[in-house]
PDB file of C-alpha atoms in Angstrom:
ATOM      1  CA  UNK A  22      -0.577  18.301   5.007  1.00 89.00           C
ATOM      2  CA  UNK A  23      -0.371  16.271   8.265  1.00 93.00           C
ATOM      3  CA  UNK A  24       3.084  17.316   9.361  1.00 96.00           C
ATOM      4  CA  UNK A  25       4.701  13.286   9.353  1.00 95.00           C
ATOM      5  CA  UNK A  26       3.103  13.032   5.746  1.00 96.00           C
ATOM      6  CA  UNK A  27       5.304  16.221   4.551  1.00 97.00           C
ATOM      7  CA  UNK A  28       8.762  14.539   6.519  1.00 97.00           C
ATOM      8  CA  UNK A  29       7.812  11.368   4.462  1.00 97.00           C
ATOM      9  CA  UNK A  30       7.364  12.534   1.195  1.00 97.00           C
ATOM     10  CA  UNK A  31      10.690  15.120   1.520  1.00 97.00           C
ATOM     11  CA  UNK A  32      12.667  11.804   2.010  1.00 97.00           C
ATOM     12  CA  UNK A  33      11.124  10.001  -0.689  1.00 97.00           C
ATOM     13  CA  UNK A  34      11.494  13.352  -2.901  1.00 97.00           C
ATOM     14  CA  UNK A  35      14.697  12.701  -2.443  1.00 95.00           C
ATOM     15  CA  UNK A  36      15.907   9.247  -2.517  1.00 95.00           C
ATOM     16  CA  UNK A  37      12.804   8.585  -5.624  1.00 96.00           C
ATOM     17  CA  UNK A  38      15.715   7.305  -8.709  1.00 91.00           C
ATOM     18  CA  UNK A  39      17.727   4.981  -6.053  1.00 91.00           C
ATOM     19  CA  UNK A  40      14.183   3.541  -4.772  1.00 93.00           C
ATOM     20  CA  UNK A  41      13.122   2.951  -8.081  1.00 93.00           C
ATOM     21  CA  UNK A  42      16.847   1.345  -8.657  1.00 91.00           C
ATOM     22  CA  UNK A  43      16.737  -0.545  -5.624  1.00 91.00           C
ATOM     23  CA  UNK A  44      12.608  -1.867  -5.429  1.00 93.00           C
ATOM     24  CA  UNK A  45      12.474  -2.751  -9.383  1.00 88.00           C
ATOM     25  CA  UNK A  46      13.083  -6.229  -9.409  1.00 91.00           C
ATOM     26  CA  UNK A  47      11.435  -7.245  -6.199  1.00 93.00           C
ATOM     27  CA  UNK A  48       9.338 -10.252  -6.072  1.00 94.00           C
ATOM     28  CA  UNK A  49       6.038  -9.555  -4.692  1.00 96.00           C
ATOM     29  CA  UNK A  50       3.764 -11.446  -7.073  1.00 97.00           C
ATOM     30  CA  UNK A  51       2.735 -13.648  -3.960  1.00 97.00           C
ATOM     31  CA  UNK A  52       0.282 -10.142  -3.312  1.00 98.00           C
ATOM     32  CA  UNK A  53      -0.528  -9.430  -6.372  1.00 98.00           C
ATOM     33  CA  UNK A  54      -1.685 -12.721  -7.205  1.00 98.00           C
ATOM     34  CA  UNK A  55      -3.504 -12.421  -3.786  1.00 98.00           C
ATOM     35  CA  UNK A  56      -5.209  -9.328  -4.369  1.00 98.00           C
ATOM     36  CA  UNK A  57      -6.563 -10.547  -8.235  1.00 98.00           C
ATOM     37  CA  UNK A  58      -7.614 -13.877  -6.456  1.00 98.00           C
ATOM     38  CA  UNK A  59     -10.053 -12.392  -4.642  1.00 98.00           C
ATOM     39  CA  UNK A  60     -11.083  -9.309  -6.961  1.00 98.00           C
ATOM     40  CA  UNK A  61     -14.863  -9.784  -7.982  1.00 98.00           C
ATOM     41  CA  UNK A  62     -13.402  -9.642 -11.635  1.00 97.00           C
ATOM     42  CA  UNK A  63     -10.719 -11.007 -13.098  1.00 95.00           C
ATOM     43  CA  UNK A  64      -9.001  -8.510 -15.279  1.00 97.00           C
ATOM     44  CA  UNK A  65     -10.514  -6.029 -13.638  1.00 98.00           C
ATOM     45  CA  UNK A  66     -10.185  -2.371 -12.034  1.00 98.00           C
ATOM     46  CA  UNK A  67      -7.168  -1.819  -9.007  1.00 99.00           C
ATOM     47  CA  UNK A  68      -6.134   1.170  -7.694  1.00 99.00           C
ATOM     48  CA  UNK A  69      -2.120   0.804  -6.599  1.00 98.00           C
ATOM     49  CA  UNK A  70      -1.698   2.640  -3.773  1.00 98.00           C
ATOM     50  CA  UNK A  71       1.553   4.047  -3.288  1.00 98.00           C
ATOM     51  CA  UNK A  72       2.192   3.023  -6.327  1.00 98.00           C
ATOM     52  CA  UNK A  73       6.083   4.077  -5.842  1.00 97.00           C
ATOM     53  CA  UNK A  74       7.671   4.453  -9.850  1.00 97.00           C
ATOM     54  CA  UNK A  75       5.337   1.929 -10.811  1.00 98.00           C
ATOM     55  CA  UNK A  76       6.399  -1.596 -10.837  1.00 98.00           C
ATOM     56  CA  UNK A  77       3.483  -2.964 -10.049  1.00 98.00           C
ATOM     57  CA  UNK A  78       1.432  -0.900 -12.369  1.00 98.00           C
ATOM     58  CA  UNK A  79       3.651  -2.326 -14.856  1.00 98.00           C
ATOM     59  CA  UNK A  80       2.794  -5.674 -14.165  1.00 98.00           C
ATOM     60  CA  UNK A  81      -0.660  -5.504 -13.487  1.00 98.00           C
ATOM     61  CA  UNK A  82      -1.675  -3.720 -16.916  1.00 98.00           C
ATOM     62  CA  UNK A  83       0.920  -6.429 -18.551  1.00 98.00           C
ATOM     63  CA  UNK A  84      -2.258  -8.690 -17.401  1.00 98.00           C
ATOM     64  CA  UNK A  85      -4.602  -6.866 -18.687  1.00 98.00           C
ATOM     65  CA  UNK A  86      -6.247  -5.265 -15.865  1.00 98.00           C
ATOM     66  CA  UNK A  87      -7.168  -1.125 -15.978  1.00 98.00           C
ATOM     67  CA  UNK A  88      -5.000   0.094 -13.127  1.00 98.00           C
ATOM     68  CA  UNK A  89      -4.846   3.240 -11.708  1.00 98.00           C
ATOM     69  CA  UNK A  90      -1.473   4.578  -9.638  1.00 98.00           C
ATOM     70  CA  UNK A  91      -2.124   6.829  -6.597  1.00 98.00           C
ATOM     71  CA  UNK A  92       0.987   8.383  -4.262  1.00 98.00           C
ATOM     72  CA  UNK A  93       1.738  11.251  -2.364  1.00 98.00           C
ATOM     73  CA  UNK A  94       5.507  12.040  -3.373  1.00 98.00           C
ATOM     74  CA  UNK A  95       5.623  14.205  -7.143  1.00 98.00           C
ATOM     75  CA  UNK A  96       8.542  12.421  -8.692  1.00 98.00           C
ATOM     76  CA  UNK A  97       7.460   9.099  -8.058  1.00 98.00           C
ATOM     77  CA  UNK A  98       3.783   9.981  -9.955  1.00 98.00           C
ATOM     78  CA  UNK A  99       6.280  11.633 -13.191  1.00 98.00           C
ATOM     79  CA  UNK A 100       8.194   8.463 -12.797  1.00 98.00           C
ATOM     80  CA  UNK A 101       5.226   5.991 -12.848  1.00 98.00           C
ATOM     81  CA  UNK A 102       3.241   7.678 -15.108  1.00 98.00           C
ATOM     82  CA  UNK A 103       6.223   7.832 -17.753  1.00 98.00           C
ATOM     83  CA  UNK A 104       7.026   3.715 -17.121  1.00 97.00           C
ATOM     84  CA  UNK A 105       3.386   2.410 -16.748  1.00 98.00           C
ATOM     85  CA  UNK A 106       1.292   4.778 -19.120  1.00 98.00           C
ATOM     86  CA  UNK A 107      -1.428   4.668 -16.636  1.00 98.00           C
ATOM     87  CA  UNK A 108      -3.525   7.469 -14.736  1.00 98.00           C
ATOM     88  CA  UNK A 109      -1.459   8.580 -11.901  1.00 98.00           C
ATOM     89  CA  UNK A 110      -3.070  10.185  -8.770  1.00 98.00           C
ATOM     90  CA  UNK A 111      -1.267  13.125  -6.966  1.00 98.00           C
ATOM     91  CA  UNK A 112      -2.747  11.980  -3.717  1.00 98.00           C
ATOM     92  CA  UNK A 113      -1.836  11.478   0.120  1.00 98.00           C
ATOM     93  CA  UNK A 114      -2.948   8.695   2.446  1.00 98.00           C
ATOM     94  CA  UNK A 115      -4.317  11.182   4.987  1.00 97.00           C
ATOM     95  CA  UNK A 116      -6.525  13.184   2.491  1.00 97.00           C
ATOM     96  CA  UNK A 117      -7.685  10.912   0.060  1.00 98.00           C
ATOM     97  CA  UNK A 118     -10.050  11.961  -2.569  1.00 98.00           C
ATOM     98  CA  UNK A 119     -11.341   8.560  -4.489  1.00 98.00           C
ATOM     99  CA  UNK A 120     -14.536   8.205  -6.597  1.00 98.00           C
ATOM    100  CA  UNK A 121     -17.175   5.461  -5.087  1.00 98.00           C
ATOM    101  CA  UNK A 122     -17.343   1.912  -5.813  1.00 98.00           C
ATOM    102  CA  UNK A 123     -15.109   2.295  -8.962  1.00 98.00           C
ATOM    103  CA  UNK A 124     -12.659  -0.347  -8.056  1.00 98.00           C
ATOM    104  CA  UNK A 125     -12.700  -4.259  -7.857  1.00 98.00           C
ATOM    105  CA  UNK A 126      -9.112  -4.296  -5.924  1.00 98.00           C
ATOM    106  CA  UNK A 127      -6.920  -1.735  -3.910  1.00 99.00           C
ATOM    107  CA  UNK A 128      -3.503  -3.286  -4.124  1.00 98.00           C
ATOM    108  CA  UNK A 129      -1.209  -2.008  -0.765  1.00 98.00           C
ATOM    109  CA  UNK A 130       2.099  -3.152  -1.330  1.00 98.00           C
ATOM    110  CA  UNK A 131       4.695  -1.858   2.043  1.00 97.00           C
ATOM    111  CA  UNK A 132       2.765   1.682   1.325  1.00 98.00           C
ATOM    112  CA  UNK A 133       0.518   2.125   4.293  1.00 98.00           C
ATOM    113  CA  UNK A 134       3.363   1.229   6.762  1.00 98.00           C
ATOM    114  CA  UNK A 135       3.313   5.558   6.775  1.00 98.00           C
ATOM    115  CA  UNK A 136      -0.729   5.950   7.964  1.00 98.00           C
ATOM    116  CA  UNK A 137      -0.068   6.792  11.803  1.00 97.00           C
ATOM    117  CA  UNK A 138      -2.115   4.287  14.248  1.00 97.00           C
ATOM    118  CA  UNK A 139      -4.843   6.303  14.952  1.00 97.00           C
ATOM    119  CA  UNK A 140      -5.673   7.207  11.472  1.00 98.00           C
ATOM    120  CA  UNK A 141      -5.507   4.009   9.809  1.00 98.00           C
ATOM    121  CA  UNK A 142      -9.081   3.322  10.318  1.00 98.00           C
ATOM    122  CA  UNK A 143     -10.143   6.348   8.716  1.00 98.00           C
ATOM    123  CA  UNK A 144      -7.960   5.652   5.749  1.00 98.00           C
ATOM    124  CA  UNK A 145      -9.408   2.172   5.734  1.00 98.00           C
ATOM    125  CA  UNK A 146     -13.070   3.481   5.533  1.00 98.00           C
ATOM    126  CA  UNK A 147     -11.807   5.868   2.866  1.00 98.00           C
ATOM    127  CA  UNK A 148     -10.686   2.770   0.344  1.00 98.00           C
ATOM    128  CA  UNK A 149     -13.716   0.789   1.291  1.00 98.00           C
ATOM    129  CA  UNK A 150     -15.963   2.875  -0.321  1.00 98.00           C
ATOM    130  CA  UNK A 151     -13.879   3.294  -3.686  1.00 98.00           C
ATOM    131  CA  UNK A 152     -14.422   0.002  -3.398  1.00 98.00           C
ATOM    132  CA  UNK A 153     -17.378  -2.078  -5.313  1.00 98.00           C
ATOM    133  CA  UNK A 154     -19.178  -4.735  -3.422  1.00 98.00           C
ATOM    134  CA  UNK A 155     -16.811  -7.662  -2.432  1.00 98.00           C
ATOM    135  CA  UNK A 156     -13.971  -5.727  -3.450  1.00 98.00           C
ATOM    136  CA  UNK A 157     -10.682  -6.466  -2.470  1.00 98.00           C
ATOM    137  CA  UNK A 158      -7.862  -4.653  -0.874  1.00 98.00           C
ATOM    138  CA  UNK A 159      -4.518  -6.580  -0.007  1.00 98.00           C
ATOM    139  CA  UNK A 160      -1.958  -4.701   2.455  1.00 98.00           C
ATOM    140  CA  UNK A 161       1.747  -5.819   3.134  1.00 98.00           C
ATOM    141  CA  UNK A 162       2.446  -4.152   6.296  1.00 98.00           C
ATOM    142  CA  UNK A 163       5.860  -4.506   8.693  1.00 98.00           C
ATOM    143  CA  UNK A 164       5.847  -6.223  11.714  1.00 98.00           C
ATOM    144  CA  UNK A 165       5.864  -4.683  15.195  1.00 97.00           C
ATOM    145  CA  UNK A 166       4.761  -2.799  17.793  1.00 96.00           C
ATOM    146  CA  UNK A 167       6.680   0.731  17.377  1.00 95.00           C
ATOM    147  CA  UNK A 168       5.703   4.079  15.640  1.00 98.00           C
ATOM    148  CA  UNK A 169       7.931   7.021  14.993  1.00 98.00           C
ATOM    149  CA  UNK A 170      10.361   8.481  12.594  1.00 98.00           C
ATOM    150  CA  UNK A 171      12.903   6.463  10.434  1.00 95.00           C
ATOM    151  CA  UNK A 172      16.086   8.134  10.294  1.00 96.00           C
ATOM    152  CA  UNK A 173      17.875   7.959   7.053  1.00 95.00           C
ATOM    153  CA  UNK A 174      20.944   9.799   5.900  1.00 94.00           C
ATOM    154  CA  UNK A 175      18.775  11.938   3.634  1.00 95.00           C
ATOM    155  CA  UNK A 176      16.051  12.361   5.999  1.00 96.00           C
ATOM    156  CA  UNK A 177      13.484  10.985   8.230  1.00 97.00           C
ATOM    157  CA  UNK A 178      10.029   8.292   6.925  1.00 97.00           C
ATOM    158  CA  UNK A 179       7.746   7.915   9.253  1.00 98.00           C
ATOM    159  CA  UNK A 180       6.591   4.461   9.798  1.00 98.00           C
ATOM    160  CA  UNK A 181       4.183   2.138  11.832  1.00 98.00           C
ATOM    161  CA  UNK A 182       4.636  -1.491  12.721  1.00 98.00           C
ATOM    162  CA  UNK A 183       1.714  -4.055  13.051  1.00 98.00           C
ATOM    163  CA  UNK A 184       0.974  -7.520  13.976  1.00 98.00           C
ATOM    164  CA  UNK A 185      -2.227  -9.377  12.718  1.00 98.00           C
ATOM    165  CA  UNK A 186      -3.986  -8.835  15.766  1.00 98.00           C
ATOM    166  CA  UNK A 187      -3.359  -5.356  16.182  1.00 98.00           C
ATOM    167  CA  UNK A 188      -4.562  -4.580  12.375  1.00 98.00           C
ATOM    168  CA  UNK A 189      -7.469  -6.926  11.822  1.00 98.00           C
ATOM    169  CA  UNK A 190      -9.594  -5.116  13.914  1.00 98.00           C
ATOM    170  CA  UNK A 191      -8.883  -1.905  11.813  1.00 98.00           C
ATOM    171  CA  UNK A 192     -10.438  -3.461   9.180  1.00 98.00           C
ATOM    172  CA  UNK A 193     -13.272  -4.750  10.315  1.00 98.00           C
ATOM    173  CA  UNK A 194     -14.209  -1.627  12.419  1.00 98.00           C
ATOM    174  CA  UNK A 195     -13.711   0.057   8.485  1.00 98.00           C
ATOM    175  CA  UNK A 196     -16.328  -2.746   6.798  1.00 98.00           C
ATOM    176  CA  UNK A 197     -13.444  -5.015   5.765  1.00 98.00           C
ATOM    177  CA  UNK A 198     -14.067  -9.033   6.511  1.00 98.00           C
ATOM    178  CA  UNK A 199     -10.535 -10.525   6.530  1.00 98.00           C
ATOM    179  CA  UNK A 200     -10.351 -13.636   3.359  1.00 97.00           C
ATOM    180  CA  UNK A 201      -6.731 -14.696   4.560  1.00 98.00           C
ATOM    181  CA  UNK A 202      -3.328 -13.577   5.796  1.00 98.00           C
ATOM    182  CA  UNK A 203       0.317 -14.527   5.410  1.00 98.00           C
ATOM    183  CA  UNK A 204       3.545 -13.837   6.223  1.00 98.00           C
ATOM    184  CA  UNK A 205       6.504 -12.843   3.816  1.00 97.00           C
ATOM    185  CA  UNK A 206       9.220 -13.584   2.600  1.00 95.00           C
ATOM    186  CA  UNK A 207       8.136 -16.887   2.408  1.00 93.00           C
ATOM    187  CA  UNK A 208       9.905 -20.122   3.397  1.00 93.00           C
ATOM    188  CA  UNK A 209      11.997 -18.391   6.314  1.00 95.00           C
ATOM    189  CA  UNK A 210      10.617 -19.055  10.167  1.00 96.00           C
ATOM    190  CA  UNK A 211       7.977 -17.095  11.289  1.00 95.00           C
ATOM    191  CA  UNK A 212      10.379 -14.869  13.875  1.00 94.00           C
ATOM    192  CA  UNK A 213      12.490 -13.952  10.481  1.00 97.00           C
ATOM    193  CA  UNK A 214       9.190 -12.899   8.691  1.00 98.00           C
ATOM    194  CA  UNK A 215       9.039  -8.772   8.757  1.00 98.00           C
ATOM    195  CA  UNK A 216       5.809  -8.441   6.934  1.00 98.00           C
ATOM    196  CA  UNK A 217       2.361  -9.651   7.274  1.00 98.00           C
ATOM    197  CA  UNK A 218       0.152  -9.106   4.519  1.00 98.00           C
ATOM    198  CA  UNK A 219      -4.115  -9.265   4.941  1.00 98.00           C
ATOM    199  CA  UNK A 220      -6.485 -10.019   2.262  1.00 98.00           C
ATOM    200  CA  UNK A 221      -9.767  -8.258   2.755  1.00 98.00           C
ATOM    201  CA  UNK A 222     -12.922  -8.134   0.996  1.00 98.00           C
ATOM    202  CA  UNK A 223     -15.561  -5.350   1.334  1.00 98.00           C
ATOM    203  CA  UNK A 224     -18.612  -6.802   2.188  1.00 89.00           C
TER     204      UNK A 224
END
């Protein structure tokens, strides 16, 4: 496994329960709705990529979707299975082993921020293969032009900042057409919106 992934997973493993408590009530319904509105069928089959403790698995399942989670952190895999009742794959982003043309949508909410810049096209290409034709992907990414370890009291996470103009070419190179993009949190001036969300479609 890539050292950058190992270090990041180790930090999440140590903080899994506090992460669940701190993020469970975050409202990302705007991003979930952007995915389901773009999928070729609704309800459909969704891969929650980097599902963490399972908040969005529970939300998608309650809407009637068939949902599969994926996470590299063992503690998140177990918590997500328990809280959602969904299948959760234990895989890392740099070593994905997904079925071909299986999913109508892929939800990557604040998860692909941990993919190094030089690996993003490969990861997106792997995800492209896992989608049905016209399948959708939603990526929520922290904004910026930086890459490296984010130091924390409990360890480090490797993160990469992106802007729309730097990330869009990666999606296009992987075979996606970009349908939409927007910034979050909603209602703030652009410079205060720390997240960019891109909606893409497999063509």
